Amino acid sequence: MDAQRVDLILIGARGKVGAAFRQLLARQQLALLAEVNLDLRLLAAFDRRGFAFDAIGLAPGSLEGAMYARAGADVERLIEFVATRAGVPTIAVDCTASDEIADLYPQLFDKGIGVVAANKRANARTLAFYHGLQRSAREHGVPYRYETTVGSAIPLLGPLRDLRLRGERVESLQGVLSGSLSYILHRMHEGCPFSAAVVEARDLGYTEPDVMEDLRAIDLSRKLLVLAREAGFSMEVDDMRVELLGDLQIDVDDVVPALQLLDDGWRIRVEAALARGERWVAVAEATPDAARIGLHSLPAHSPFAQLAPGQNLIEIRTELQDRMPLRVSGPGAGVEITAAGVLSDAVSAAMHWPSRH
Ligand SMILES: NC(=O)c1ccc[n+]([C@@H]2O[C@H](COP(=O)([O-])OP(=O)(O)OC[C@H]3O[C@@H](n4cnc5c(N)ncnc54)[C@H](OP(=O)(O)O)[C@@H]3O)[C@@H](O)[C@H]2O)c1
């Protein structure tokens, strides 16, 4: 039997997750062919600066040499090329944090191109936009997957969808969902100053490209919104209450000196919590009617307070799993693990291309 060829268009090709994804794809291409008869090729790759295309397939591990300066119409031409050729399912893999790329999804679906996203922007817009995307992907018979947008590669959105499909009502969600904030708080409990912990998290690739998105819980709010919507809760951005690090009014390129001003205040709060036998934890919670993100000082023995740095834990209570909630845990951030989750989504989307059934 001929192998099933599926082409990928990688967006954010030289970003942290995009680059790790390329290396992993390069390592796995032959194994995918041998094990599941899937010929997964990199048709094109681009970022804001550069573009690369090869109808036969680019070498994902050594892309730099193939990239040239991006011209205005490159992306439009690529989409038209894919739309007019027949027979090769194509998936755009969005490894950006860009609204401009999220704007493209409806057009991609319309042209028969599936989407695998690490970018959570699209699903965290209005509920109508979120439902519209789901509907559009369905109507055009293309996959739309975004497992890594919440909890990195932890299987979380898939199981939530399964609960919904088998008619098991989700009653509440509670969890530590931010790999970056949990890492930062963990390091602060070890005595690391707040500003230094933020820099460490950024250097380890745990934060968003703009760390203020993590500290203002903007990124965490988006995750909770996506999670709540996947649980079937009809939630809008305005339904989220965020009570976290206070009103962080830092609007400069180099945030570190501004964060250093907060180091003493944080040291006092952390020492006081430790003296009470507690630890600060950023907890995200949602029920069908409300969603909230807050910093809680929890007993050090509670499951949420015992998490390793960067680890996420989500408790899902349903009508059938109430007294003993479903608990899902694992690394909530990290470039390699996120890239691995993106590849899982791409492989699964390629192997279960909806319009083939
Ligand atoms: N790091 C993690 O642990 C983690 C975990 C889960 C999910 N994610 C998600 O993964 C995504 C990527 O994160 P990252 O850490 O890899 O970010 P990053 O290193 O800043 O990379 C972002 C990439 O996106 C490209 N890009 C931005 N705007 C674009 C546009 N309009 N058109 C084309 N390319 C564009 C950038 O290209 P230029 O360099 O040319 O600007 C860059 O290649 C984010 O959505 C993040 O939330 C990350």
Short mmCIF file of C-alpha atoms and ligand atoms in Angstrom, two decimals:
data_model
loop_
_atom_site.label_atom_id
_atom_site.label_comp_id
_atom_site.label_asym_id
_atom_site.label_seq_id
_atom_site.Cartn_x
_atom_site.Cartn_y
_atom_site.Cartn_z
CA MET A 1 0.00 0.00 0.00
CA ASP A 2 1.27 3.47 -0.89
CA ALA A 3 2.22 5.65 2.03
CA GLN A 4 -0.24 8.44 2.85
CA ARG A 5 1.49 11.72 2.08
CA VAL A 6 0.50 14.65 4.29
CA ASP A 7 2.19 18.04 3.94
CA LEU A 8 2.95 20.52 6.69
CA ILE A 9 3.31 24.29 6.56
CA LEU A 10 5.26 25.40 9.61
CA ILE A 11 4.56 28.94 10.85
CA GLY A 12 7.06 30.32 13.36
CA ALA A 13 9.74 28.13 11.84
CA ARG A 14 12.71 29.63 13.69
CA GLY A 15 11.01 30.32 17.01
CA LYS A 16 11.80 28.14 20.03
CA VAL A 17 8.90 25.71 19.65
CA GLY A 18 9.06 25.84 15.83
CA ALA A 19 12.77 24.99 15.76
CA ALA A 20 12.35 22.14 18.25
CA PHE A 21 9.41 20.85 16.19
CA ARG A 22 11.58 20.79 13.04
CA GLN A 23 14.32 18.82 14.77
CA LEU A 24 11.80 16.31 16.09
CA LEU A 25 10.09 15.99 12.70
CA ALA A 26 13.48 15.35 11.08
CA ARG A 27 14.12 12.55 13.59
CA GLN A 28 10.67 10.97 13.26
CA GLN A 29 9.95 11.14 9.52
CA LEU A 30 11.37 7.70 8.73
CA ALA A 31 9.83 6.08 11.81
CA LEU A 32 6.39 7.45 10.85
CA LEU A 33 6.79 6.03 7.38
CA ALA A 34 7.90 2.64 8.70
CA GLU A 35 5.44 2.35 11.56
CA VAL A 36 2.22 3.93 10.33
CA ASN A 37 2.83 4.40 6.60
CA LEU A 38 2.63 8.17 7.01
CA ASP A 39 4.79 10.31 4.73
CA LEU A 40 4.82 13.58 6.67
CA ARG A 41 6.63 16.26 4.70
CA LEU A 42 7.52 19.87 5.34
CA LEU A 43 6.14 21.67 2.29
CA ALA A 44 6.82 25.20 3.48
CA ALA A 45 8.01 27.10 6.51
CA PHE A 46 7.98 30.75 7.37
CA ASP A 47 8.17 33.36 10.08
CA ARG A 48 7.88 37.14 9.89
CA ARG A 49 11.29 37.45 8.29
CA GLY A 50 11.79 34.45 6.07
CA PHE A 51 10.07 31.92 3.85
CA ALA A 52 10.98 28.50 2.40
CA PHE A 53 9.09 26.21 0.04
CA ASP A 54 9.80 22.95 -1.74
CA ALA A 55 7.03 20.99 -3.45
CA ILE A 56 9.00 17.76 -2.82
CA GLY A 57 9.60 18.59 0.85
CA LEU A 58 12.14 20.65 2.79
CA ALA A 59 14.74 19.12 5.09
CA PRO A 60 13.27 20.16 8.46
CA GLY A 61 16.51 19.75 10.39
CA SER A 62 18.54 22.13 8.23
CA LEU A 63 16.05 24.72 7.12
CA GLU A 64 18.08 27.88 7.69
CA GLY A 65 19.92 27.68 4.38
CA ALA A 66 16.67 27.22 2.45
CA MET A 67 15.00 30.32 3.90
CA TYR A 68 14.99 33.56 1.96
CA ALA A 69 13.66 37.00 2.87
CA ARG A 70 9.86 36.83 2.90
CA ALA A 71 8.09 38.83 0.19
CA GLY A 72 4.61 40.34 0.51
CA ALA A 73 2.57 37.73 -1.34
CA ASP A 74 4.48 34.54 -0.40
CA VAL A 75 1.89 33.27 2.06
CA GLU A 76 -1.10 34.05 -0.16
CA ARG A 77 0.61 32.29 -3.08
CA LEU A 78 1.36 29.28 -0.89
CA ILE A 79 -2.27 29.00 0.23
CA GLU A 80 -3.46 29.22 -3.38
CA PHE A 81 -0.93 26.57 -4.45
CA VAL A 82 -2.21 24.17 -1.78
CA ALA A 83 -5.85 24.95 -2.54
CA THR A 84 -5.55 24.26 -6.25
CA ARG A 85 -3.52 21.04 -6.14
CA ALA A 86 -5.49 17.92 -5.44
CA GLY A 87 -4.91 14.90 -3.29
CA VAL A 88 -2.36 15.92 -0.65
CA PRO A 89 -3.89 16.75 2.75
CA THR A 90 -2.09 19.78 4.16
CA ILE A 91 -1.83 21.03 7.73
CA ALA A 92 -0.64 24.44 8.88
CA VAL A 93 1.31 24.13 12.14
CA ASP A 94 1.08 27.41 14.02
CA CYS A 95 4.02 27.82 16.40
CA THR A 96 3.58 31.57 16.84
CA ALA A 97 1.80 33.63 19.48
CA SER A 98 0.41 35.82 16.72
CA ASP A 99 -3.10 37.25 16.26
CA GLU A 100 -2.28 37.85 12.62
CA ILE A 101 -1.79 34.11 12.11
CA ALA A 102 -4.91 33.28 14.16
CA ASP A 103 -6.78 35.57 11.71
CA LEU A 104 -5.71 33.21 8.91
CA TYR A 105 -7.43 30.07 10.26
CA PRO A 106 -10.86 30.67 8.66
CA GLN A 107 -9.16 31.20 5.29
CA LEU A 108 -7.04 28.07 5.77
CA PHE A 109 -10.10 25.94 6.60
CA ASP A 110 -11.90 27.45 3.63
CA LYS A 111 -9.05 26.33 1.36
CA GLY A 112 -9.14 22.80 2.78
CA ILE A 113 -6.04 23.23 4.99
CA GLY A 114 -6.12 21.81 8.54
CA VAL A 115 -4.58 23.60 11.52
CA VAL A 116 -2.49 22.35 14.43
CA ALA A 117 -1.81 25.19 16.84
CA ALA A 118 0.44 25.82 19.81
CA ASN A 119 -0.94 29.36 19.54
CA LYS A 120 -3.94 29.83 21.82
CA ARG A 121 -4.98 33.26 20.49
CA ALA A 122 -7.74 32.05 18.18
CA ASN A 123 -9.58 29.93 20.76
CA ALA A 124 -9.36 32.65 23.40
CA ARG A 125 -11.30 35.25 21.41
CA THR A 126 -15.09 35.58 21.61
CA LEU A 127 -17.15 32.46 22.15
CA ALA A 128 -18.77 33.08 18.76
CA PHE A 129 -15.34 33.07 17.07
CA TYR A 130 -14.36 29.87 18.92
CA HIS A 131 -17.58 28.10 17.88
CA GLY A 132 -17.21 29.51 14.36
CA LEU A 133 -13.75 27.95 14.00
CA GLN A 134 -14.94 24.56 15.23
CA ARG A 135 -17.88 24.68 12.84
CA SER A 136 -15.80 25.83 9.90
CA ALA A 137 -13.19 23.08 10.36
CA ARG A 138 -16.00 20.53 10.57
CA GLU A 139 -17.83 21.84 7.52
CA HIS A 140 -14.66 21.88 5.43
CA GLY A 141 -13.68 18.40 6.61
CA VAL A 142 -10.28 19.45 7.95
CA PRO A 143 -8.66 18.81 11.34
CA TYR A 144 -8.24 21.54 13.94
CA ARG A 145 -6.12 20.51 16.93
CA TYR A 146 -4.56 22.54 19.71
CA GLU A 147 -3.79 20.16 22.59
CA THR A 148 -0.58 22.02 23.54
CA THR A 149 -2.36 25.34 24.08
CA VAL A 150 -3.25 24.25 27.63
CA GLY A 151 -0.85 22.21 29.78
CA SER A 152 1.68 21.78 26.96
CA ALA A 153 1.76 18.08 25.98
CA ILE A 154 -0.37 16.82 28.91
CA PRO A 155 -3.37 15.03 27.36
CA LEU A 156 -6.05 17.33 28.70
CA LEU A 157 -8.22 18.85 25.99
CA GLY A 158 -8.66 15.47 24.26
CA PRO A 159 -9.95 13.73 27.42
CA LEU A 160 -12.23 16.73 28.14
CA ARG A 161 -13.68 16.42 24.64
CA ASP A 162 -14.18 12.68 25.24
CA LEU A 163 -16.11 13.40 28.44
CA ARG A 164 -18.31 15.85 26.55
CA LEU A 165 -18.92 13.42 23.71
CA ARG A 166 -19.98 10.63 26.05
CA GLY A 167 -22.42 13.02 27.69
CA GLU A 168 -20.65 13.25 31.06
CA ARG A 169 -21.25 16.77 32.32
CA VAL A 170 -18.18 18.56 33.68
CA GLU A 171 -19.03 20.41 36.89
CA SER A 172 -15.78 22.16 37.71
CA LEU A 173 -12.13 22.51 36.81
CA GLN A 174 -9.40 23.52 39.19
CA GLY A 175 -5.73 23.53 38.57
CA VAL A 176 -2.25 24.88 38.39
CA LEU A 177 -2.08 25.63 34.70
CA SER A 178 0.76 28.01 34.27
CA GLY A 179 4.13 26.33 33.91
CA SER A 180 5.83 29.71 34.05
CA LEU A 181 4.08 31.06 37.18
CA SER A 182 4.47 27.78 39.05
CA TYR A 183 8.19 27.74 38.18
CA ILE A 184 8.60 31.36 39.30
CA LEU A 185 6.75 30.78 42.60
CA HIS A 186 8.67 27.55 43.22
CA ARG A 187 12.01 29.32 42.84
CA MET A 188 10.82 32.14 45.12
CA HIS A 189 10.05 29.61 47.85
CA GLU A 190 13.64 28.40 47.44
CA GLY A 191 14.85 31.94 48.19
CA CYS A 192 15.34 33.21 44.65
CA PRO A 193 14.30 36.88 44.24
CA PHE A 194 11.12 37.44 42.20
CA SER A 195 12.85 39.26 39.32
CA ALA A 196 15.61 36.62 39.05
CA ALA A 197 13.02 33.83 39.05
CA VAL A 198 11.20 35.56 36.16
CA VAL A 199 14.45 35.84 34.18
CA GLU A 200 15.24 32.16 34.83
CA ALA A 201 11.78 31.10 33.63
CA ARG A 202 12.17 33.20 30.51
CA ASP A 203 15.65 31.80 29.80
CA LEU A 204 14.35 28.26 30.15
CA GLY A 205 11.66 28.96 27.53
CA TYR A 206 8.82 28.61 30.09
CA THR A 207 7.31 32.04 29.46
CA GLU A 208 5.52 33.65 26.57
CA PRO A 209 7.69 35.71 24.23
CA ASP A 210 6.49 38.72 26.32
CA VAL A 211 6.92 37.74 30.02
CA MET A 212 4.43 40.39 31.13
CA GLU A 213 1.72 38.22 29.54
CA ASP A 214 2.60 35.55 32.10
CA LEU A 215 2.85 37.94 35.05
CA ARG A 216 -0.44 39.68 34.31
CA ALA A 217 -1.95 36.19 33.88
CA ILE A 218 -3.05 37.12 30.36
CA ASP A 219 -1.66 33.85 29.08
CA LEU A 220 -3.15 31.91 32.01
CA SER A 221 -6.54 33.55 31.42
CA ARG A 222 -6.43 32.42 27.80
CA LYS A 223 -5.60 28.87 28.93
CA LEU A 224 -8.44 28.80 31.45
CA LEU A 225 -10.82 30.17 28.84
CA VAL A 226 -9.86 27.48 26.30
CA LEU A 227 -10.05 24.77 28.97
CA ALA A 228 -13.46 25.96 30.18
CA ARG A 229 -14.81 26.11 26.64
CA GLU A 230 -13.53 22.61 25.90
CA ALA A 231 -15.38 21.47 29.04
CA GLY A 232 -18.56 22.86 27.48
CA PHE A 233 -18.78 26.05 29.59
CA SER A 234 -20.06 29.03 27.58
CA MET A 235 -17.47 31.48 28.78
CA GLU A 236 -16.42 34.91 27.51
CA VAL A 237 -13.19 36.77 28.28
CA ASP A 238 -15.16 39.19 30.49
CA ASP A 239 -16.34 36.30 32.70
CA MET A 240 -12.78 35.75 33.97
CA ARG A 241 -11.75 37.26 37.31
CA VAL A 242 -8.02 37.65 37.80
CA GLU A 243 -6.60 38.45 41.25
CA LEU A 244 -2.92 37.74 40.98
CA LEU A 245 0.14 39.91 41.36
CA GLY A 246 -1.76 43.19 41.69
CA ASP A 247 -1.89 45.86 39.01
CA LEU A 248 1.45 45.39 37.27
CA GLN A 249 1.92 48.63 35.33
CA ILE A 250 5.20 47.85 33.62
CA ASP A 251 5.34 49.04 30.07
CA VAL A 252 8.99 49.09 29.10
CA ASP A 253 11.10 46.82 26.91
CA ASP A 254 13.49 45.81 29.70
CA VAL A 255 11.15 44.71 32.48
CA VAL A 256 13.84 43.40 34.81
CA PRO A 257 14.73 46.68 36.65
CA ALA A 258 11.00 47.31 37.23
CA LEU A 259 10.49 43.77 38.56
CA GLN A 260 13.47 44.17 40.92
CA LEU A 261 11.49 46.89 42.73
CA LEU A 262 9.00 44.17 43.74
CA ASP A 263 11.62 41.74 45.08
CA ASP A 264 11.45 42.87 48.74
CA GLY A 265 7.64 42.78 48.91
CA TRP A 266 7.64 39.28 47.51
CA ARG A 267 10.39 38.09 49.83
CA ILE A 268 8.29 39.17 52.84
CA ARG A 269 5.11 37.48 51.53
CA VAL A 270 6.95 34.25 50.74
CA GLU A 271 8.74 34.14 54.12
CA ALA A 272 5.43 34.72 55.93
CA ALA A 273 3.75 31.87 54.00
CA LEU A 274 6.64 29.49 54.69
CA ALA A 275 6.49 30.38 58.39
CA ARG A 276 2.80 29.34 58.40
CA GLY A 277 3.71 26.02 56.71
CA GLU A 278 2.17 27.25 53.45
CA ARG A 279 3.19 28.04 49.89
CA TRP A 280 1.86 30.48 47.30
CA VAL A 281 0.15 28.82 44.38
CA ALA A 282 -1.49 30.35 41.29
CA VAL A 283 -4.80 28.50 41.03
CA ALA A 284 -7.17 28.66 38.05
CA GLU A 285 -10.77 27.55 38.55
CA ALA A 286 -13.90 27.36 36.45
CA THR A 287 -17.51 26.24 36.84
CA PRO A 288 -20.19 26.56 34.15
CA ASP A 289 -20.95 30.10 35.39
CA ALA A 290 -17.65 31.61 36.52
CA ALA A 291 -13.89 31.48 36.11
CA ARG A 292 -11.27 32.84 38.42
CA ILE A 293 -7.49 33.01 38.72
CA GLY A 294 -5.98 33.82 42.07
CA LEU A 295 -2.90 33.45 44.22
CA HIS A 296 -3.61 31.22 47.20
CA SER A 297 -1.42 30.48 50.18
CA LEU A 298 -2.06 26.75 50.55
CA PRO A 299 -0.87 24.20 53.15
CA ALA A 300 2.47 22.83 51.96
CA HIS A 301 1.05 19.27 51.94
CA SER A 302 -1.80 20.07 49.51
CA PRO A 303 -1.37 18.46 46.05
CA PHE A 304 -1.27 21.84 44.33
CA ALA A 305 1.45 23.14 46.67
CA GLN A 306 3.60 20.03 46.21
CA LEU A 307 4.05 20.33 42.46
CA ALA A 308 7.54 20.32 41.01
CA PRO A 309 8.63 23.53 39.23
CA GLY A 310 6.91 23.85 35.88
CA GLN A 311 4.51 21.00 36.67
CA ASN A 312 0.78 21.40 36.03
CA LEU A 313 -2.05 19.60 37.82
CA ILE A 314 -5.70 19.80 36.81
CA GLU A 315 -8.63 18.36 38.74
CA ILE A 316 -11.75 17.71 36.70
CA ARG A 317 -15.01 17.07 38.56
CA THR A 318 -17.87 15.61 36.59
CA GLU A 319 -21.32 14.32 37.47
CA LEU A 320 -19.82 10.79 37.61
CA GLN A 321 -16.43 11.71 39.06
CA ASP A 322 -17.19 14.10 41.85
CA ARG A 323 -15.88 12.77 45.14
CA MET A 324 -12.86 11.30 43.37
CA PRO A 325 -12.01 13.86 40.67
CA LEU A 326 -10.07 13.03 37.54
CA ARG A 327 -6.52 14.31 38.03
CA VAL A 328 -4.16 15.00 35.15
CA SER A 329 -0.60 16.10 35.74
CA GLY A 330 2.70 16.64 33.93
CA PRO A 331 5.07 19.31 32.63
CA GLY A 332 3.06 22.41 31.76
CA ALA A 333 5.68 24.18 29.69
CA GLY A 334 9.00 23.67 27.96
CA VAL A 335 10.10 23.93 24.39
CA GLU A 336 10.91 20.27 23.70
CA ILE A 337 7.82 18.85 25.35
CA THR A 338 5.59 21.40 23.61
CA ALA A 339 7.15 20.55 20.25
CA ALA A 340 6.53 16.88 21.03
CA GLY A 341 2.86 17.64 21.73
CA VAL A 342 2.58 19.61 18.50
CA LEU A 343 3.99 16.66 16.56
CA SER A 344 1.50 14.34 18.28
CA ASP A 345 -1.33 16.62 17.15
CA ALA A 346 0.06 16.77 13.61
CA VAL A 347 0.46 12.98 13.37
CA SER A 348 -2.96 12.36 14.80
CA ALA A 349 -4.55 14.99 12.51
CA ALA A 350 -2.78 13.43 9.51
CA MET A 351 -3.85 9.90 10.41
CA HIS A 352 -7.48 10.82 11.08
CA TRP A 353 -7.98 13.38 8.32
CA PRO A 354 -11.72 13.99 8.77
CA SER A 355 -12.76 14.20 5.11
CA ARG A 356 -11.23 10.79 4.44
CA HIS A 357 -14.04 9.14 6.43
N1 LIG B 1 7.45 27.65 25.22
C1 LIG B 1 6.55 26.85 25.79
O1 LIG B 1 6.80 26.15 26.78
C2 LIG B 1 5.16 26.77 25.21
C3 LIG B 1 4.23 25.87 25.75
C4 LIG B 1 2.97 25.76 25.18
C5 LIG B 1 2.64 26.59 24.11
N2 LIG B 1 3.55 27.48 23.65
C6 LIG B 1 3.15 28.35 22.56
O2 LIG B 1 3.99 28.16 21.43
C7 LIG B 1 3.99 29.37 20.66
C8 LIG B 1 5.43 29.72 20.29
O3 LIG B 1 6.18 29.98 21.45
P1 LIG B 1 7.77 30.20 21.35
O4 LIG B 1 8.25 30.17 22.74
O5 LIG B 1 8.35 29.28 20.35
O6 LIG B 1 7.83 31.71 20.78
P2 LIG B 1 9.06 32.41 19.99
O7 LIG B 1 10.35 31.72 20.27
O8 LIG B 1 8.94 33.87 20.26
O9 LIG B 1 8.72 32.16 18.47
C9 LIG B 1 7.65 32.79 17.85
C10 LIG B 1 7.78 32.54 16.36
O10 LIG B 1 6.61 33.05 15.73
C11 LIG B 1 7.01 33.82 14.59
N3 LIG B 1 5.98 34.81 14.30
C12 LIG B 1 5.46 35.75 15.11
N4 LIG B 1 4.52 36.47 14.47
C13 LIG B 1 4.45 35.95 13.22
C14 LIG B 1 3.69 36.27 12.07
N5 LIG B 1 2.79 37.25 12.08
N6 LIG B 1 3.91 35.55 10.94
C15 LIG B 1 4.81 34.54 10.90
N7 LIG B 1 5.57 34.20 11.96
C16 LIG B 1 5.39 34.90 13.10
C17 LIG B 1 8.31 34.44 15.02
O11 LIG B 1 9.00 34.88 13.87
P3 LIG B 1 10.03 36.12 13.87
O12 LIG B 1 11.21 35.62 14.65
O13 LIG B 1 10.33 36.36 12.44
O14 LIG B 1 9.31 37.26 14.54
C18 LIG B 1 8.96 33.23 15.69
O15 LIG B 1 9.47 32.36 14.69
C19 LIG B 1 3.27 30.42 21.52
O16 LIG B 1 1.93 30.57 21.10
C20 LIG B 1 3.28 29.82 22.90
O17 LIG B 1 2.17 30.22 23.69
C21 LIG B 1 4.80 27.58 24.15
#
